[in-house]
Tab-separated table of C-alpha atoms in Angstrom:
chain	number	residue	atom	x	y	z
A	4	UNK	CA	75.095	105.387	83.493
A	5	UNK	CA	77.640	107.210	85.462
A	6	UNK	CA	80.706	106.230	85.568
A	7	UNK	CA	83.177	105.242	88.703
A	8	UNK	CA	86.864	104.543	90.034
A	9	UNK	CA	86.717	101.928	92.462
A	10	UNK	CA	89.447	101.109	94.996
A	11	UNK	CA	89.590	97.054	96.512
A	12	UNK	CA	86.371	96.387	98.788
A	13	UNK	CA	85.128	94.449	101.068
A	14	UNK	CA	81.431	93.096	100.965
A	15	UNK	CA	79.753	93.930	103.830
A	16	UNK	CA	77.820	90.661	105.721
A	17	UNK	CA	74.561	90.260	105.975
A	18	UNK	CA	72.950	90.862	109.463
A	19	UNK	CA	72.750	87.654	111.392
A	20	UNK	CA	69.250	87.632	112.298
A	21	UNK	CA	68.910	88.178	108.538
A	22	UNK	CA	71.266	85.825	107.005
A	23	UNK	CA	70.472	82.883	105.117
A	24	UNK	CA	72.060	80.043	105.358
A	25	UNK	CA	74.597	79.590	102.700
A	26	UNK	CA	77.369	77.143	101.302
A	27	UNK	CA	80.895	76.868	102.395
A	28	UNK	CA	82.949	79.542	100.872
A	29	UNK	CA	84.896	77.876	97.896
A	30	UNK	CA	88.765	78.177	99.400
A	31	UNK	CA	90.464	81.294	97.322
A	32	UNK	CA	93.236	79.763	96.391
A	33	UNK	CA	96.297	77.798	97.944
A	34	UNK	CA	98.522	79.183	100.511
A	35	UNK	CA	102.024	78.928	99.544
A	36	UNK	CA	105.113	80.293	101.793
A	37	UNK	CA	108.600	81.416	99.965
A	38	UNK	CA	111.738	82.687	101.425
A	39	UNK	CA	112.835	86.035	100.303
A	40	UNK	CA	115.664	88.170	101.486
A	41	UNK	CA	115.721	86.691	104.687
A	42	UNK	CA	112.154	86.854	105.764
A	43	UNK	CA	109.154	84.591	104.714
A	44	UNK	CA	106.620	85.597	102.019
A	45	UNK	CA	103.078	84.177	102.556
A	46	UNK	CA	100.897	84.566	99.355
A	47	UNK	CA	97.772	82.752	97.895
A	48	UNK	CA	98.484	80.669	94.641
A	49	UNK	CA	95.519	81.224	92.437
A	50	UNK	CA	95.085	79.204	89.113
A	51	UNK	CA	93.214	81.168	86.454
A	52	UNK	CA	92.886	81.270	82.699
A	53	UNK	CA	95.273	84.152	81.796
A	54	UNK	CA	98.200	84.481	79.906
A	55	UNK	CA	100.871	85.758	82.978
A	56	UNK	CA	101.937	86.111	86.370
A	57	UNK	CA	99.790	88.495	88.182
A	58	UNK	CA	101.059	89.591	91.680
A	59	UNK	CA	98.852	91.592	93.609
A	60	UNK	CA	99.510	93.278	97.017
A	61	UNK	CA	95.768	94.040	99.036
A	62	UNK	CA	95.552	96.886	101.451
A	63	UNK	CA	96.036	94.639	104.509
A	64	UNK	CA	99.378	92.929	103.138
A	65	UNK	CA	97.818	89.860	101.729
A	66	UNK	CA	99.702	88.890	98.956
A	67	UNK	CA	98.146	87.046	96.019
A	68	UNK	CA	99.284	85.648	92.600
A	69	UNK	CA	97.206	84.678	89.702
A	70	UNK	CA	98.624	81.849	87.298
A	71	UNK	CA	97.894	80.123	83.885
A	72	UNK	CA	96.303	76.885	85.001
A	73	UNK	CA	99.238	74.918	84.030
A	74	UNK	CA	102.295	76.847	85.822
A	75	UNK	CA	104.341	74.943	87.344
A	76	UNK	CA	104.400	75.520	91.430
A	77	UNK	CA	108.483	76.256	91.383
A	78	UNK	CA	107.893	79.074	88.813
A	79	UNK	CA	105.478	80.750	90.935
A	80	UNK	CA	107.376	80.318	94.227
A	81	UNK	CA	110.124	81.808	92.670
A	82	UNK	CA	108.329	85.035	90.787
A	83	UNK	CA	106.865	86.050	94.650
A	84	UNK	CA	110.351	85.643	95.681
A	85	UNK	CA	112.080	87.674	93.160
A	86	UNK	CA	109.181	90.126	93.942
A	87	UNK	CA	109.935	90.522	97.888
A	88	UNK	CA	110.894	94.153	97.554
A	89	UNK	CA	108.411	94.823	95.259
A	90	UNK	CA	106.190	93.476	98.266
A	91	UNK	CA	107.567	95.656	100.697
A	92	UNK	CA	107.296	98.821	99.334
A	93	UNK	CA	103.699	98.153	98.817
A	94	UNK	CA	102.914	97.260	102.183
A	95	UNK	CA	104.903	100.279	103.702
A	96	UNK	CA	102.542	102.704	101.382
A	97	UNK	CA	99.902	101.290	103.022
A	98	UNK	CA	100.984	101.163	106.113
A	99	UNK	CA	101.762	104.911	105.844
A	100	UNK	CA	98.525	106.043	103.818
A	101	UNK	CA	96.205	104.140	106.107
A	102	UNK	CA	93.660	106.203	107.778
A	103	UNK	CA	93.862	106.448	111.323
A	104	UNK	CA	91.540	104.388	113.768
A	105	UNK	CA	88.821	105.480	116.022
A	106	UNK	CA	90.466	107.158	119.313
A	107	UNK	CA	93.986	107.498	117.605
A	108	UNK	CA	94.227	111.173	118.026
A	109	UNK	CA	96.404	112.187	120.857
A	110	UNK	CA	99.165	113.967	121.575
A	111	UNK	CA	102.594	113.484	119.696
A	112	UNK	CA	100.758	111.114	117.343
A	113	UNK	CA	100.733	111.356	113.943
A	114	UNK	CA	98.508	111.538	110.547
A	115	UNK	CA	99.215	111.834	106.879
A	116	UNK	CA	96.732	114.223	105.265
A	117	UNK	CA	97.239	114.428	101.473
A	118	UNK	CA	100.313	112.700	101.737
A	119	UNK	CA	102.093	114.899	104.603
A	120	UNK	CA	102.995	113.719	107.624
A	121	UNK	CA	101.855	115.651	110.835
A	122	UNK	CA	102.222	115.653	114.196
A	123	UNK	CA	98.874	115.894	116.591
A	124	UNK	CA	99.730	118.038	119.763
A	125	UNK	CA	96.721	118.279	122.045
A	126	UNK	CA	96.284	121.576	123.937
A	127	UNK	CA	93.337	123.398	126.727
A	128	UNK	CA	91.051	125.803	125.604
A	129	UNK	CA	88.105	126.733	123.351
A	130	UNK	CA	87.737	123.994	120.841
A	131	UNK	CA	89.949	124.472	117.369
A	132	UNK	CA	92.099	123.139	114.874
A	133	UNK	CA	95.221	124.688	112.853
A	134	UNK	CA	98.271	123.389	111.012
A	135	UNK	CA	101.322	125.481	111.970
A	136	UNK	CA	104.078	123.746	109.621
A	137	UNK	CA	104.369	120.161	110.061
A	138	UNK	CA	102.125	119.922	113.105
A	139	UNK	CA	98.611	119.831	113.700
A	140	UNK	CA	97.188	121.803	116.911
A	141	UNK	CA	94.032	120.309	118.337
A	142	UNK	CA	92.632	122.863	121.306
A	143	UNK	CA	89.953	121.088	123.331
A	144	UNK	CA	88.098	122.081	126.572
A	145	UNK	CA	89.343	118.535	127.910
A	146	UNK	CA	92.356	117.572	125.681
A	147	UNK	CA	91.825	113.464	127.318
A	148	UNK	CA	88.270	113.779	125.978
A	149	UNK	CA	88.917	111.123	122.654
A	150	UNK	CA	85.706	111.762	122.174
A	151	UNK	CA	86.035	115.296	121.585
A	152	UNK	CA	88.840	114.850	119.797
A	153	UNK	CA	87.946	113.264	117.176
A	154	UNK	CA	84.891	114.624	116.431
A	155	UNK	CA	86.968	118.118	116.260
A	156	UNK	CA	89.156	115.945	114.083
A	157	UNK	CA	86.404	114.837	111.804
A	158	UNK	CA	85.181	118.209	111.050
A	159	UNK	CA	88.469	119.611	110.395
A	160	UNK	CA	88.821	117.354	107.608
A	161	UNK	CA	85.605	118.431	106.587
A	162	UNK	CA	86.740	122.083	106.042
A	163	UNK	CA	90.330	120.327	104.559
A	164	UNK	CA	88.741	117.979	102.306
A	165	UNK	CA	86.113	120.714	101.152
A	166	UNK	CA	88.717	123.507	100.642
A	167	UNK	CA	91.341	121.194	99.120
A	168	UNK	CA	89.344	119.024	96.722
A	169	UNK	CA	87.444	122.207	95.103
A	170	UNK	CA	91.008	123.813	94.911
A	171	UNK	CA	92.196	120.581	93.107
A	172	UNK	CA	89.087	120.233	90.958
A	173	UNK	CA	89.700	123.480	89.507
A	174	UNK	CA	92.789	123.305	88.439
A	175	UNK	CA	92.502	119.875	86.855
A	176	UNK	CA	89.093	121.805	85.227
A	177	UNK	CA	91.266	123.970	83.312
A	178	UNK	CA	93.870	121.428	82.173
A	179	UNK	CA	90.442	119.835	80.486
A	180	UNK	CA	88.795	123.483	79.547
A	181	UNK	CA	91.950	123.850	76.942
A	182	UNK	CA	91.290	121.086	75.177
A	183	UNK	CA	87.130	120.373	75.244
A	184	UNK	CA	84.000	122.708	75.680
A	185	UNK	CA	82.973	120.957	78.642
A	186	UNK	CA	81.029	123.044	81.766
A	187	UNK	CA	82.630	122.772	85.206
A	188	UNK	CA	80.694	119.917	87.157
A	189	UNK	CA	78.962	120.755	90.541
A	190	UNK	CA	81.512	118.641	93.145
A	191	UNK	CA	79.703	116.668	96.397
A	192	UNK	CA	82.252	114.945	99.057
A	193	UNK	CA	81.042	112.318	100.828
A	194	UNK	CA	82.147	108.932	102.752
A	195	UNK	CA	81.950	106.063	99.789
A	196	UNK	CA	82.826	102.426	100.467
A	197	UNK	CA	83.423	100.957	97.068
A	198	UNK	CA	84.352	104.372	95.413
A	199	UNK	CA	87.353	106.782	94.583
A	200	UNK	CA	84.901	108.859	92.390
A	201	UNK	CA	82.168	109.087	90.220
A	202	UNK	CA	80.934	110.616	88.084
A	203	UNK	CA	77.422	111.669	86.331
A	204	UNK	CA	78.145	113.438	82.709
A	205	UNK	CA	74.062	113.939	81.965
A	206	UNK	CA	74.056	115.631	85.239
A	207	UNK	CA	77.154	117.579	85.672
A	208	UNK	CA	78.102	116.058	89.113
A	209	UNK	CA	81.426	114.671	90.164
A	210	UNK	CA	81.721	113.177	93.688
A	211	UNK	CA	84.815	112.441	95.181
A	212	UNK	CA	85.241	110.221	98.521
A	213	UNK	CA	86.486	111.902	101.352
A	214	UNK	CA	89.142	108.916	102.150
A	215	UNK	CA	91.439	110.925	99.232
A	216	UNK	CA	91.615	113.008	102.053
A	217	UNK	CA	94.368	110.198	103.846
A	218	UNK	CA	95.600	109.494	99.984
A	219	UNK	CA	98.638	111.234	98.656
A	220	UNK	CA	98.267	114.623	96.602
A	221	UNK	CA	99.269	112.878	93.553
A	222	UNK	CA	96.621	110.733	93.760
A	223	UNK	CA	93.548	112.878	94.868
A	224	UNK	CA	94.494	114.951	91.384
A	225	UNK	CA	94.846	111.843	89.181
A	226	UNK	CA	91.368	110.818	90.648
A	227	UNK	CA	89.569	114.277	90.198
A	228	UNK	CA	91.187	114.282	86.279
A	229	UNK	CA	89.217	111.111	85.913
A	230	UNK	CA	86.268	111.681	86.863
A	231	UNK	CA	86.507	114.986	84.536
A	232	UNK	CA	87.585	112.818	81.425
A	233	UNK	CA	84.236	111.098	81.501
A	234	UNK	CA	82.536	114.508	81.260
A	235	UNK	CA	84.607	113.931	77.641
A	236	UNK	CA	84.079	110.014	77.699
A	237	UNK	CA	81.739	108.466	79.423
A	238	UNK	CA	83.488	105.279	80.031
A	239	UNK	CA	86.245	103.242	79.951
A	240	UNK	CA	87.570	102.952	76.328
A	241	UNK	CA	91.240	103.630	74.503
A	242	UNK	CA	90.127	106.828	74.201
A	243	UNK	CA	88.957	107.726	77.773
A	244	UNK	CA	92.186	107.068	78.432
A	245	UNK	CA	94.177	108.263	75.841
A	246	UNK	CA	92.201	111.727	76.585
A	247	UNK	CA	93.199	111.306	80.781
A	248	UNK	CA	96.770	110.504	79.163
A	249	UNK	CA	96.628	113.999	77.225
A	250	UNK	CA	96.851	116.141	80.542
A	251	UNK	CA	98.462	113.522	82.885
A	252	UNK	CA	101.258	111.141	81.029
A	253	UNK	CA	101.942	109.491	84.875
A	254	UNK	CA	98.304	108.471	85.475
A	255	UNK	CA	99.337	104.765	85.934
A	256	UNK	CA	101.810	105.389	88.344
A	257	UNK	CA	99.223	107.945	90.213
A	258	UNK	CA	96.957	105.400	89.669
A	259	UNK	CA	98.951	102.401	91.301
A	260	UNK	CA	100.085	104.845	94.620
A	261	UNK	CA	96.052	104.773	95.656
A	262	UNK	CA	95.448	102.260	98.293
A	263	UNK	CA	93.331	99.085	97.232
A	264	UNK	CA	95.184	99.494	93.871
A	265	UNK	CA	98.641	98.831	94.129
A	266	UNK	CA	100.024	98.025	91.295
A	267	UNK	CA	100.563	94.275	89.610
A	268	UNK	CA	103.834	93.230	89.687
């Protein structure tokens, strides 16, 4: 079986005309507010068997703690308190890394591609895209055509995501080459819901999901040296990731930056 890196998902719903009826959801947990540092902290208490405090921050802000059965409610109210900064920072890197929504490209707005910042300026005339420093230049026949826009938009990431990701593959290749007699996988890009990467050692294919593209450098190489360790390991044992540990000591930290996986608290 191949093996995957999975950021936080969503399911998707069934289609209504398709759905079967089905129980209430059981609640998730209970909601709990705490003051921290002058603003209000709204989290979702939820009682498991484990050992600790688990704080987790989601990709839309939600905050969530998981608790031995038996903690009492002051001790949790007071570790998502003493956390608030922690709490912010995540929610800023979210905020900053999220991809941008249908329509958003216009003029003097702004995307972060690979974790730089650039500025979209919208110009007339035959349809192109170039980066000239920290800006973006988006030539369109109609620059108020959205439309246009971002479908120029789309297939310059294309190219980006294309030219960037085999540039990064490579080099984390030869980091691995040193060390194991592995052959350089093929590499496919494509749109994955559920997925960072995979990757299939039997058939020498990594695949990487174009959303890296929106993710910071760091992160994009972390996940390509990954999927490359399982060419070495096929899986997730002490010594998949001792090997991923050989050539990159920060991979946790890398690891935690990738939206849908910030880290616990």
């Amino acid at each position: 079986m191949g093996s995957c890196l999975r950021p936080q998902r969503t399911p998707l719903a069934a289609p209504a005309a398709l759905a079967a009826p089905r129980p209430p959801a059981k609640p998730e947990g209970e909601l709990r507010r705490v003051p921290s540092a002058g603003e209000e902290i709204v989290y979702t208490l939820q009682r498991k068997k484990v050992k600790n405090l688990n704080l987790r921050v989601r990709s839309d802000g939600s905050v969530v703690l998981s608790v031995p059965v038996r903690c009492p409610l002051k001790q949790a109210d007071e570790f998502v308190a003493a956390k608030g900064a922690f709490i912010r920072r995540a929610r800023e890197q979210f905020r900053r890394t999220a991809p941008p929504e249908r329509g958003a490209y216009t003029s003097g707005g702004r995307v972060t591609l690979l974790g730089e910042a650039l500025r979209l300026q919208m110009s007339q005339g035959s349809p192109s895209a170039e980066r000239r420093g920290d800006t973006l230049h988006l030539t369109l026949p109609d620059p108020e055509d959205s439309s246009a826009a971002e479908r120029l938009m789309e297939s310059y990431l294309d190219r980006l995501a294309k030219e960037r990701f085999t540039q990064i593959m490579a080099e984390q290749y030869t980091q691995l080459r040193q060390g194991f007699d592995v052959a350089m996988p093929r590499l496919r890009i494509r749109e994955m819901r559920t997925r960072w990467g995979s990757c299939l050692p039997q058939k020498g294919v990594v695949t990487l999901n174009r959303q890296l593209i929106f993710q910071p450098l760091c992160c994009v190489e972390y996940v390509a040296l990954h999927e490359l360790c399982h060419l070495v390991v096929p899986n997730h044992s002490p010594d998949f990731y001792a090997t991923v540990a050989r050539w990159m000591p920060d991979w946790r930290e890398r690891r935690a930056r990738l939206s849908g996986r910030t880290p616990r608290a």
